[in-house]
Tab-separated table of C-alpha atoms in Angstrom:
chain	number	residue	atom	x	y	z
A	1	MET	CA	-0.139	-0.183	0.151
A	2	LEU	CA	2.945	2.130	0.978
A	3	ASN	CA	3.933	1.760	-2.780
A	4	ILE	CA	0.539	2.808	-4.283
A	5	LEU	CA	0.892	6.142	-1.976
A	6	ILE	CA	4.425	6.736	-3.516
A	7	PHE	CA	3.858	6.034	-7.184
A	8	PHE	CA	-0.284	6.983	-7.755
A	9	PRO	CA	0.742	10.926	-7.723
A	10	LEU	CA	3.473	9.954	-10.536
A	11	LEU	CA	0.951	8.325	-12.528
A	12	VAL	CA	-1.814	11.500	-12.038
A	13	ALA	CA	1.144	13.842	-12.777
A	14	PHE	CA	1.430	12.110	-16.237
A	15	LEU	CA	-2.558	11.707	-16.783
A	16	SER	CA	-3.016	15.227	-16.101
A	17	LEU	CA	-1.224	16.132	-19.051
A	18	PHE	CA	-3.655	14.573	-21.423
A	19	LEU	CA	-6.800	16.346	-19.781
A	20	GLY	CA	-8.715	19.308	-21.561
A	21	ARG	CA	-8.671	22.743	-20.077
A	22	GLY	CA	-12.376	22.274	-18.339
A	23	GLY	CA	-11.655	19.268	-16.455
A	24	VAL	CA	-8.182	20.086	-14.715
A	25	LYS	CA	-9.758	21.700	-11.904
A	26	ILE	CA	-12.028	18.862	-10.727
A	27	PHE	CA	-9.533	16.470	-11.728
A	28	SER	CA	-6.697	17.988	-9.312
A	29	VAL	CA	-9.030	18.155	-6.360
A	30	VAL	CA	-10.438	14.648	-6.930
A	31	ALA	CA	-6.934	12.938	-7.278
A	32	SER	CA	-5.456	14.776	-4.550
A	33	LEU	CA	-8.554	14.051	-2.209
A	34	LEU	CA	-7.729	9.982	-3.083
A	35	VAL	CA	-3.783	10.353	-1.851
A	36	LEU	CA	-5.394	12.290	0.929
A	37	GLY	CA	-7.584	9.526	1.822
A	38	LEU	CA	-5.061	6.507	1.209
A	39	ASN	CA	-2.290	8.845	3.653
A	40	LEU	CA	-5.004	8.562	6.218
A	41	HIS	CA	-5.700	5.092	5.988
A	42	ILE	CA	-1.923	4.017	5.883
A	43	PHE	CA	-1.538	6.150	9.262
A	44	TYR	CA	-4.366	4.575	10.961
A	45	ASP	CA	-3.082	0.802	10.077
A	46	PHE	CA	0.379	2.098	11.204
A	47	LEU	CA	-1.098	3.151	14.905
A	48	GLN	CA	-2.716	-0.311	14.753
A	49	GLY	CA	0.646	-1.720	14.112
A	50	VAL	CA	0.910	-2.418	10.792
A	51	ASN	CA	4.248	-2.822	9.249
A	52	PHE	CA	4.737	-0.899	5.711
A	53	GLU	CA	8.169	-1.884	5.156
A	54	SER	CA	9.362	-3.509	2.216
A	55	HIS	CA	12.868	-4.107	0.703
A	56	PHE	CA	14.039	-5.372	-2.792
A	57	THR	CA	17.606	-5.012	-4.534
A	58	LEU	CA	17.967	-4.006	-7.866
A	59	GLY	CA	19.757	-6.507	-10.072
A	60	PHE	CA	22.012	-4.426	-11.995
A	61	ALA	CA	23.025	-2.201	-9.062
A	62	LYS	CA	23.245	-4.539	-5.886
A	63	PHE	CA	24.546	-1.530	-3.949
A	64	PHE	CA	21.101	0.465	-4.579
A	65	SER	CA	17.838	-1.122	-3.019
A	66	PHE	CA	14.471	0.406	-3.434
A	67	HIS	CA	14.077	0.160	0.441
A	68	ILE	CA	11.203	1.892	2.159
A	69	GLY	CA	9.217	2.357	5.004
A	70	VAL	CA	7.444	4.739	7.480
A	71	ASN	CA	7.265	5.699	10.932
A	72	ALA	CA	5.296	8.162	12.897
A	73	ILE	CA	7.153	11.178	12.147
A	74	SER	CA	7.582	10.677	8.018
A	75	LEU	CA	3.866	9.811	8.017
A	76	SER	CA	2.844	12.958	9.813
A	77	LEU	CA	4.947	15.113	7.566
A	78	MET	CA	3.640	12.958	4.366
A	79	LEU	CA	0.067	13.631	5.696
A	80	LEU	CA	0.945	17.209	5.873
A	81	CYS	CA	1.761	17.322	2.381
A	82	SER	CA	-0.878	15.389	1.053
A	83	LEU	CA	-3.342	17.619	3.094
A	84	MET	CA	-2.002	21.070	2.016
A	85	ILE	CA	-1.990	20.065	-1.771
A	86	PHE	CA	-5.443	18.975	-1.535
A	87	LEU	CA	-6.714	22.269	-0.051
A	88	SER	CA	-4.314	24.046	-2.223
A	89	PHE	CA	-6.003	22.719	-5.318
A	90	LEU	CA	-9.532	23.141	-3.654
A	91	PHE	CA	-9.256	27.079	-2.585
A	92	LEU	CA	-7.238	28.259	-5.671
A	93	LYS	CA	-8.467	28.570	-9.341
A	94	ILE	CA	-5.888	26.504	-11.148
A	95	GLU	CA	-6.571	25.504	-14.764
A	96	ASP	CA	-2.679	25.156	-16.198
A	97	LYS	CA	-2.388	21.154	-16.727
A	98	ALA	CA	1.609	21.851	-16.435
A	99	ILE	CA	1.378	23.240	-12.932
A	100	ILE	CA	-0.888	20.637	-12.107
A	101	SER	CA	1.185	17.825	-13.170
A	102	ALA	CA	4.012	19.473	-11.401
A	103	ILE	CA	2.812	19.782	-8.275
A	104	PHE	CA	1.509	15.929	-8.323
A	105	PHE	CA	5.323	15.164	-9.172
A	106	LEU	CA	6.253	17.060	-6.504
A	107	GLU	CA	4.077	15.029	-4.378
A	108	PHE	CA	5.554	11.633	-5.669
A	109	ALA	CA	8.912	12.951	-4.605
A	110	MET	CA	7.981	13.877	-1.252
A	111	MET	CA	5.928	10.446	-0.638
A	112	GLY	CA	9.147	8.815	-1.845
A	113	LEU	CA	11.758	10.749	0.434
A	114	PHE	CA	9.992	10.808	3.589
A	115	SER	CA	9.519	7.038	3.085
A	116	ALA	CA	13.286	6.233	1.909
A	117	LEU	CA	15.359	3.892	4.027
A	118	ASP	CA	18.192	4.417	1.678
A	119	ALA	CA	20.285	6.908	1.484
A	120	LEU	CA	20.857	6.944	-2.383
A	121	LEU	CA	17.094	6.832	-2.798
A	122	PHE	CA	16.754	9.446	-0.101
A	123	TYR	CA	18.775	11.524	-2.561
A	124	VAL	CA	17.207	10.832	-5.624
A	125	PHE	CA	13.698	11.712	-4.417
A	126	TRP	CA	15.416	14.816	-2.882
A	127	GLU	CA	16.676	15.543	-6.551
A	128	PHE	CA	13.260	14.703	-7.952
A	129	SER	CA	11.838	17.223	-5.803
A	130	LEU	CA	13.765	20.208	-7.068
A	131	LEU	CA	12.702	19.726	-10.569
A	132	PRO	CA	8.951	20.363	-10.780
A	133	LEU	CA	10.039	23.491	-8.350
A	134	ILE	CA	12.613	24.967	-10.338
A	135	TYR	CA	10.350	24.453	-13.816
A	136	ILE	CA	7.605	26.537	-11.955
A	137	LEU	CA	9.785	29.092	-10.811
A	138	GLY	CA	11.437	29.464	-14.136
A	139	VAL	CA	8.029	29.408	-16.288
A	140	TYR	CA	5.678	31.319	-13.917
A	141	GLY	CA	7.652	33.318	-11.442
A	142	LYS	CA	7.698	37.109	-11.246
A	143	ASP	CA	11.504	37.151	-10.628
A	144	PHE	CA	13.934	34.910	-12.822
A	145	LYS	CA	16.832	36.029	-10.883
A	146	ALA	CA	15.211	34.484	-7.624
A	147	GLY	CA	14.641	30.867	-9.426
A	148	ILE	CA	18.303	31.173	-10.276
A	149	LYS	CA	19.225	31.877	-6.925
A	150	PHE	CA	17.020	29.163	-5.720
A	151	PHE	CA	18.660	26.502	-8.008
A	152	ILE	CA	22.342	27.591	-7.208
A	153	TYR	CA	21.722	27.107	-3.340
A	154	ALA	CA	19.663	23.681	-4.034
A	155	PHE	CA	22.357	22.369	-6.402
A	156	ALA	CA	25.302	23.425	-3.712
A	157	GLY	CA	23.293	21.407	-0.960
A	158	SER	CA	22.595	18.529	-3.139
A	159	ILE	CA	26.504	18.261	-3.881
A	160	LEU	CA	27.318	18.263	-0.237
A	161	MET	CA	24.859	15.706	0.208
A	162	LEU	CA	26.007	13.339	-2.491
A	163	ILE	CA	29.576	13.651	-1.121
A	164	ALA	CA	28.469	13.185	2.220
A	165	ILE	CA	26.328	10.072	1.507
A	166	LEU	CA	29.199	8.254	-0.577
A	167	TYR	CA	31.908	8.821	1.930
A	168	GLN	CA	29.733	7.224	4.680
A	169	ALA	CA	29.369	4.406	2.362
A	170	TYR	CA	32.726	4.063	1.551
A	171	LEU	CA	33.182	4.088	5.585
A	172	THR	CA	30.814	1.367	6.008
A	173	GLN	CA	32.293	-0.739	3.590
A	174	GLN	CA	35.568	-0.261	5.710
A	175	VAL	CA	33.951	-1.728	8.763
A	176	LEU	CA	31.327	-4.036	7.324
A	177	GLY	CA	33.214	-5.350	3.995
A	178	ILE	CA	29.811	-4.305	1.777
A	179	PHE	CA	29.284	-1.013	0.039
A	180	THR	CA	25.983	-0.302	1.212
A	181	PHE	CA	23.780	2.983	1.380
A	182	ASP	CA	20.880	1.489	3.513
A	183	LEU	CA	20.117	3.538	6.476
A	184	GLU	CA	19.150	0.949	8.685
A	185	LEU	CA	22.315	-0.818	8.483
A	186	TRP	CA	23.895	2.509	8.770
A	187	LYS	CA	22.269	2.833	11.953
A	188	ASN	CA	22.433	-0.089	13.366
A	189	ASN	CA	26.180	-0.360	12.588
A	190	VAL	CA	27.730	0.422	16.127
A	191	SER	CA	31.343	0.574	15.187
A	192	VAL	CA	33.341	3.722	16.354
A	193	THR	CA	33.685	6.475	13.548
A	194	PRO	CA	36.283	8.935	14.504
A	195	LEU	CA	34.877	12.189	15.904
A	196	SER	CA	36.822	14.279	13.031
A	197	GLN	CA	35.364	12.336	10.396
A	198	GLN	CA	31.767	12.497	12.146
A	199	ILE	CA	32.104	16.397	12.084
A	200	LEU	CA	32.863	16.591	8.673
A	201	LEU	CA	30.077	14.381	7.515
A	202	PHE	CA	27.843	16.301	10.016
A	203	LEU	CA	28.375	19.592	8.374
A	204	ALA	CA	28.171	18.311	4.675
A	205	PHE	CA	24.664	17.056	5.434
A	206	PHE	CA	23.970	20.199	8.140
A	207	ALA	CA	24.950	22.649	5.158
A	208	ALA	CA	22.680	20.696	2.773
A	209	PHE	CA	19.330	20.822	4.997
A	210	ALA	CA	20.384	24.404	6.496
A	211	ILE	CA	20.144	25.581	3.047
A	212	LYS	CA	16.955	23.981	2.316
A	213	ALA	CA	15.118	24.769	5.628
A	214	PRO	CA	16.429	27.553	5.356
A	215	LEU	CA	18.216	28.898	8.107
A	216	PHE	CA	20.747	32.015	8.763
A	217	PRO	CA	23.079	32.777	6.843
A	218	LEU	CA	21.784	30.489	4.208
A	219	HIS	CA	18.295	31.805	3.775
A	220	THR	CA	18.691	34.704	1.639
A	221	TRP	CA	17.365	32.806	-1.358
A	222	ALA	CA	13.747	32.181	0.332
A	223	PRO	CA	12.093	35.549	0.832
A	224	LYS	CA	12.326	36.454	-2.943
A	225	VAL	CA	11.295	33.067	-4.064
A	226	TYR	CA	8.132	32.970	-1.536
A	227	ALA	CA	7.333	36.656	-2.455
A	228	ASN	CA	7.657	35.948	-6.367
A	229	SER	CA	6.701	32.477	-7.202
A	230	PRO	CA	3.300	31.273	-7.948
A	231	ILE	CA	1.021	30.859	-4.621
A	232	LEU	CA	1.417	26.812	-5.039
A	233	VAL	CA	5.149	27.293	-4.761
A	234	SER	CA	5.088	28.787	-1.658
A	235	VAL	CA	2.896	26.941	0.083
A	236	MET	CA	4.752	23.957	-0.771
A	237	LEU	CA	7.904	24.895	0.406
A	238	VAL	CA	6.498	25.798	3.839
A	239	ALA	CA	4.544	22.694	3.980
A	240	PHE	CA	7.154	20.198	2.516
A	241	LYS	CA	9.570	19.452	5.630
A	242	MET	CA	12.261	18.136	3.954
A	243	ALA	CA	15.397	19.812	5.633
A	244	PRO	CA	14.338	19.181	9.290
A	245	PHE	CA	13.297	15.654	8.353
A	246	GLY	CA	16.773	15.259	7.023
A	247	PHE	CA	17.973	16.300	10.561
A	248	LEU	CA	16.186	13.576	12.135
A	249	GLN	CA	17.094	10.802	9.599
A	250	PHE	CA	20.756	11.613	8.689
A	251	CYS	CA	22.534	13.889	11.398
A	252	LEU	CA	21.367	12.924	14.846
A	253	PRO	CA	21.335	9.001	14.390
A	254	LEU	CA	24.398	8.528	12.186
A	255	PHE	CA	26.527	11.298	13.727
A	256	PRO	CA	25.691	11.404	17.684
A	257	ASP	CA	28.868	12.313	18.765
A	258	ALA	CA	29.357	15.408	16.197
A	259	SER	CA	25.260	16.393	16.761
A	260	VAL	CA	26.370	16.631	20.696
A	261	TYR	CA	29.575	18.427	19.845
A	262	LEU	CA	28.253	20.977	17.714
A	263	MET	CA	25.209	21.216	19.433
A	264	PRO	CA	25.785	24.861	20.730
A	265	PHE	CA	26.932	25.808	17.483
A	266	VAL	CA	23.706	24.881	16.069
A	267	LEU	CA	21.691	26.523	18.672
A	268	VAL	CA	23.288	29.398	18.611
A	269	LEU	CA	22.642	29.526	14.858
A	270	CYS	CA	18.993	28.537	15.220
A	271	ILE	CA	18.618	31.715	17.659
A	272	VAL	CA	20.034	34.071	15.633
A	273	SER	CA	17.928	32.724	12.946
A	274	VAL	CA	14.971	33.180	15.031
A	275	ILE	CA	15.633	36.754	16.053
A	276	TYR	CA	17.084	38.225	12.844
A	277	CYS	CA	14.464	37.070	10.644
A	278	ALA	CA	11.477	37.888	13.102
A	279	LEU	CA	13.013	41.818	13.302
A	280	ILE	CA	13.061	41.736	9.375
A	281	ALA	CA	9.649	40.561	9.353
A	282	PHE	CA	8.770	43.473	11.776
A	283	LYS	CA	9.938	46.049	9.376
A	284	THR	CA	8.822	44.555	5.878
A	285	GLN	CA	5.724	46.310	4.163
A	286	ASP	CA	4.750	43.542	1.869
A	287	LEU	CA	2.581	40.775	3.471
A	288	LYS	CA	3.872	37.915	1.283
A	289	GLU	CA	7.577	39.058	2.500
A	290	LEU	CA	6.322	39.256	5.935
A	291	ILE	CA	4.872	35.670	6.095
A	292	ALA	CA	8.066	34.660	4.605
A	293	TYR	CA	10.473	36.017	6.960
A	294	SER	CA	7.987	34.748	9.775
A	295	SER	CA	7.857	31.212	8.722
A	296	ILE	CA	11.855	31.316	8.332
A	297	SER	CA	12.114	32.508	12.102
A	298	HIS	CA	9.777	29.421	13.386
A	299	ILE	CA	11.838	27.315	11.337
A	300	GLY	CA	14.989	28.377	13.694
A	301	ILE	CA	12.850	26.927	16.640
A	302	MET	CA	11.539	23.799	15.029
A	303	VAL	CA	15.604	23.077	14.059
A	304	ALA	CA	16.332	24.008	17.707
A	305	GLY	CA	13.793	21.546	19.395
A	306	ILE	CA	15.626	18.746	17.176
A	307	PHE	CA	18.931	19.487	18.516
A	308	THR	CA	17.870	19.295	22.316
A	309	PHE	CA	17.825	15.637	21.533
A	310	SER	CA	15.044	15.137	24.096
A	311	ILE	CA	11.720	13.478	23.837
A	312	PHE	CA	9.934	16.677	24.376
A	313	GLY	CA	12.338	18.671	21.722
A	314	ILE	CA	12.025	16.470	18.955
A	315	SER	CA	8.593	15.428	19.163
A	316	GLY	CA	7.483	19.019	19.830
A	317	ALA	CA	9.587	19.959	16.769
A	318	VAL	CA	8.126	17.689	14.453
A	319	PHE	CA	4.527	18.790	15.976
A	320	TYR	CA	5.574	22.124	15.362
A	321	MET	CA	6.576	21.379	11.799
A	322	PHE	CA	2.968	20.006	10.903
A	323	ALA	CA	1.199	23.050	13.066
A	324	HIS	CA	3.607	25.312	10.978
A	325	GLY	CA	2.771	23.923	7.224
A	326	LEU	CA	-0.902	24.032	8.229
A	327	VAL	CA	-0.685	27.823	9.305
A	328	THR	CA	1.760	29.264	7.496
A	329	GLY	CA	0.398	27.680	4.223
A	330	ALA	CA	-2.870	28.914	5.062
A	331	LEU	CA	-1.674	32.360	5.553
A	332	PHE	CA	-0.071	32.233	1.960
A	333	LEU	CA	-3.340	31.260	0.344
A	334	LEU	CA	-5.265	34.067	2.007
A	335	ALA	CA	-2.554	36.536	1.279
A	336	GLU	CA	-2.638	35.412	-2.595
A	337	LEU	CA	-6.542	35.923	-2.006
A	338	LEU	CA	-5.787	39.561	-1.339
A	339	VAL	CA	-3.606	40.092	-4.172
A	340	GLU	CA	-6.342	38.543	-6.151
A	341	LYS	CA	-9.169	40.792	-4.824
A	342	CYS	CA	-7.086	44.029	-4.029
A	343	GLY	CA	-4.324	44.036	-7.069
A	344	THR	CA	-1.409	44.295	-4.220
A	345	SER	CA	0.345	42.470	-1.205
A	346	GLU	CA	1.748	46.101	-0.131
A	347	ILE	CA	0.642	46.380	3.609
A	348	GLY	CA	0.200	50.179	3.308
A	349	LEU	CA	-2.154	49.733	0.643
A	350	LEU	CA	-4.630	47.745	2.271
A	351	HIS	CA	-7.142	49.329	4.425
A	352	SER	CA	-10.791	48.718	6.438
A	353	LEU	CA	-11.021	45.014	4.893
A	354	SER	CA	-13.185	44.183	8.206
A	355	ASN	CA	-16.080	46.330	6.636
A	356	LYS	CA	-15.384	45.073	2.817
A	357	ALA	CA	-14.564	41.570	3.534
A	358	PRO	CA	-16.172	40.248	6.970
A	359	GLY	CA	-16.009	36.955	6.376
A	360	PHE	CA	-12.617	36.692	4.841
A	361	ALA	CA	-11.229	38.960	7.976
A	362	ILE	CA	-12.816	36.220	10.358
A	363	PHE	CA	-10.511	33.252	8.422
A	364	PHE	CA	-7.292	35.544	8.475
A	365	ALA	CA	-7.805	36.293	12.293
A	366	LEU	CA	-8.306	32.685	13.317
A	367	VAL	CA	-5.377	31.551	11.328
A	368	LEU	CA	-3.135	34.547	12.663
A	369	LEU	CA	-3.760	33.536	16.175
A	370	ALA	CA	-2.493	30.068	15.367
A	371	SER	CA	0.661	31.802	13.810
A	372	VAL	CA	1.454	33.633	16.892
A	373	SER	CA	1.134	30.677	19.042
A	374	LEU	CA	-2.136	31.258	21.049
A	375	PRO	CA	-2.859	28.793	23.624
A	376	LEU	CA	-5.465	26.172	22.519
A	377	THR	CA	-4.296	26.581	18.738
A	378	ILE	CA	-1.956	23.883	17.225
A	379	SER	CA	1.090	25.891	17.060
A	380	PHE	CA	1.272	26.668	20.837
A	381	VAL	CA	1.705	22.656	21.854
A	382	GLY	CA	4.764	22.247	19.573
A	383	GLU	CA	6.640	25.829	20.288
A	384	PHE	CA	5.884	25.283	24.132
A	385	LEU	CA	7.558	21.663	24.288
A	386	VAL	CA	10.646	23.245	22.229
A	387	LEU	CA	10.688	25.901	24.802
A	388	LEU	CA	10.746	23.626	27.494
A	389	ALA	CA	13.553	21.298	25.781
A	390	LEU	CA	15.606	24.174	25.343
A	391	ALA	CA	15.124	25.783	28.748
A	392	LYS	CA	16.525	22.318	30.279
A	393	ILE	CA	19.603	22.898	28.386
A	394	ASN	CA	19.970	26.529	28.911
A	395	ILE	CA	17.626	29.247	30.061
A	396	PHE	CA	19.177	31.912	27.747
A	397	PHE	CA	18.279	29.851	24.493
A	398	ALA	CA	14.817	29.454	25.799
A	399	LEU	CA	14.293	33.176	26.791
A	400	SER	CA	15.889	34.065	23.247
A	401	ALA	CA	13.650	31.926	21.571
A	402	GLY	CA	10.669	32.942	23.203
A	403	PHE	CA	11.411	36.223	22.285
A	404	VAL	CA	9.959	35.582	18.936
A	405	VAL	CA	6.563	34.620	20.366
A	406	ILE	CA	6.187	38.196	21.626
A	407	LEU	CA	8.019	39.716	18.854
A	408	GLY	CA	5.599	37.769	16.344
A	409	ALA	CA	2.475	38.397	18.347
A	410	ILE	CA	3.424	42.342	17.856
A	411	TYR	CA	4.261	42.528	14.184
A	412	MET	CA	1.423	40.050	13.199
A	413	LEU	CA	-1.258	41.749	15.384
A	414	ALA	CA	-0.203	45.427	13.950
A	415	VAL	CA	-0.461	44.078	10.265
A	416	PHE	CA	-3.669	42.598	10.972
A	417	ARG	CA	-4.727	45.981	12.212
A	418	LYS	CA	-3.292	48.103	9.631
A	419	ILE	CA	-5.074	45.834	7.160
A	420	PHE	CA	-8.631	45.217	8.692
A	421	PHE	CA	-9.234	47.930	10.780
A	422	MET	CA	-7.451	51.184	9.933
A	423	GLN	CA	-9.520	53.599	7.998
A	424	GLY	CA	-7.928	54.955	4.815
A	425	GLN	CA	-8.849	56.152	1.251
A	426	SER	CA	-9.207	52.916	-0.600
A	427	THR	CA	-10.545	51.677	-3.916
A	428	ILE	CA	-10.887	47.993	-3.075
A	429	SER	CA	-14.477	46.864	-3.249
A	430	ASN	CA	-16.576	44.307	-1.329
A	431	PHE	CA	-16.000	40.686	-1.665
A	432	LYS	CA	-16.907	37.629	-0.094
A	433	LEU	CA	-15.461	34.338	-0.020
A	434	LYS	CA	-16.321	31.987	-2.505
A	435	MET	CA	-17.966	28.099	-1.629
A	436	ARG	CA	-14.802	26.509	-2.416
A	437	GLU	CA	-12.510	28.790	-0.601
A	438	ILE	CA	-14.884	28.599	2.457
A	439	LEU	CA	-14.695	24.466	2.144
A	440	ALA	CA	-10.840	24.781	2.089
A	441	LEU	CA	-10.476	27.287	4.913
A	442	ILE	CA	-12.899	25.165	7.418
A	443	PRO	CA	-10.858	22.247	7.713
A	444	ILE	CA	-7.446	24.328	8.472
A	445	VAL	CA	-9.417	26.392	11.289
A	446	ALA	CA	-10.765	22.835	12.827
A	447	LEU	CA	-7.346	21.434	12.946
A	448	ILE	CA	-6.098	24.543	14.267
A	449	PHE	CA	-7.958	24.269	17.170
A	450	TYR	CA	-8.869	20.419	17.857
A	451	LEU	CA	-4.887	19.387	17.601
A	452	GLY	CA	-4.210	22.592	20.063
A	453	ILE	CA	-6.952	21.310	22.452
A	454	ALA	CA	-6.384	17.657	21.857
A	455	PRO	CA	-2.628	17.054	20.470
A	456	ASN	CA	-2.199	13.762	21.811
A	457	ILE	CA	-3.688	12.208	19.054
A	458	LEU	CA	-0.464	12.853	16.726
A	459	LEU	CA	1.872	13.953	19.826
A	460	LYS	CA	2.014	10.693	21.420
A	461	PRO	CA	2.986	8.365	18.193
A	462	LEU	CA	5.872	11.351	17.857
A	463	GLN	CA	6.943	10.941	21.091
A	464	ASP	CA	7.360	7.430	20.996
A	465	GLU	CA	9.528	7.764	17.566
A	466	ALA	CA	11.593	10.470	19.706
A	467	ARG	CA	12.183	8.158	22.116
A	468	ALA	CA	13.201	5.288	19.716
A	469	LEU	CA	16.028	8.075	18.207
A	470	GLN	CA	17.041	8.737	21.582
A	471	GLU	CA	17.817	5.184	22.010
A	472	ILE	CA	19.553	4.869	18.664
A	473	MET	CA	21.908	8.002	19.465
A	474	GLU	CA	22.769	6.225	23.108
A	475	LEU	CA	23.461	3.210	21.534
A	476	ARG	CA	26.039	4.715	18.837
A	477	VAL	CA	27.453	7.307	20.682
A	478	VAL	CA	31.082	6.927	21.992
A	479	GLU	CA	32.581	10.087	23.529
A	480	GLN	CA	32.185	9.981	27.342
A	481	ASP	CA	31.085	13.948	27.274
A	482	SER	CA	28.523	13.000	24.646
A	483	VAL	CA	27.248	9.820	26.841
A	484	ASP	CA	26.822	12.142	29.758
A	485	PHE	CA	24.956	14.741	28.140
A	486	LEU	CA	22.618	12.127	26.640
A	487	ASN	CA	21.854	10.392	29.696
A	488	GLY	CA	21.375	13.552	31.733
A	489	GLY	CA	19.098	15.058	28.846
A	490	ARG	CA	16.227	12.004	29.468
A	491	ASP	CA	13.075	13.266	29.472
A	492	GLU	CA	11.356	11.359	32.979
């Protein structure tokens, strides 16, 4: 069934190229709903104890295997992808079959990437994911230079990752006598890798994932891409948590000593990213760019949670990934609707929308409250757990990261006040939300509050996976300082 989930979007991507213009919208909504339904079914079966792992080796290349499997972390991120693709197709009026085909191809790459248990297979799907994004940016983007910059950054990260994967396979061959890219073999190999080699491999993987995340100072490609690309690209970039997943899949289990050794450097980088991007968001005058910088700021909190190596931190970070993809994706969809209705995303040109679009104002307010992590909303749960985990390591880190919560509330509420309540000269006419837009926004708002009030349906499986990851790190760690830190950082 997992194979069907991976390859069905690929089939849909090819079929969509042969559709007439009139049926594209319905086809995209129905097909994406089928993928979402299959994803939910697999997630439910997994919680009931069903194992979806499958493994076979290609005869002409025995070192490469199609090894796939899922856990609660990968399934929750796959579910986020399929959910946001379905809601985006429902919300937006898209009739270009080339874009729809590219998005389904992207979904195929994401399903494969999150389920890959072979490092080379992971890399193949990673590269596949870049193709539709670069195509859409190049053909439909407003800023060609932004697309070029994205390609350069992404290509540099991919090269670093490939080098690290090949070298790790070489090291495995030196110990086990077989040249393999199987991640399970890599993780179960408890032989000692010198700290110096771990650090080099860690930095190569970290740089690749930090570019894609993005983290300061490798974030400069992101704001312009978010602001000038078709809205589907912006939504997909915030919904697809490839980079944070990469930290969990490679950096922590494969290089535990290097992870602990470099933890202070990573946490400082995350805190700087959080505060720096929040300050820029505070000053920007374009709504899409503001959402983009706010998104990058929140990503810093997620990565910081991962590098606490604790159950609270890791599970909170993954839960926050789900929340961030849902909430920030919804903000981008609402911002695009403003551009469609008002012809601009310039904050200074938008006035008194509460009178002209009351329904839109209500939905925007509800999503915005989740964005600033109001208690009882989905974002609060993940952010609180991450800050709690950071406080156990260093109270200064927790206070610094918590600063973005206050700053985020200030600039987001200030923008909401300007757009919806400040009186000014405006030529914007009244508008109402269409039924398809309401149908897309209702599930988002429902999830925002349901998972904010009752998060355990998702959080408990994530905590079990975080505990398993913590155990792998404790099994493979060698340096005494790392052993002491991991043992001292266990959540009771």
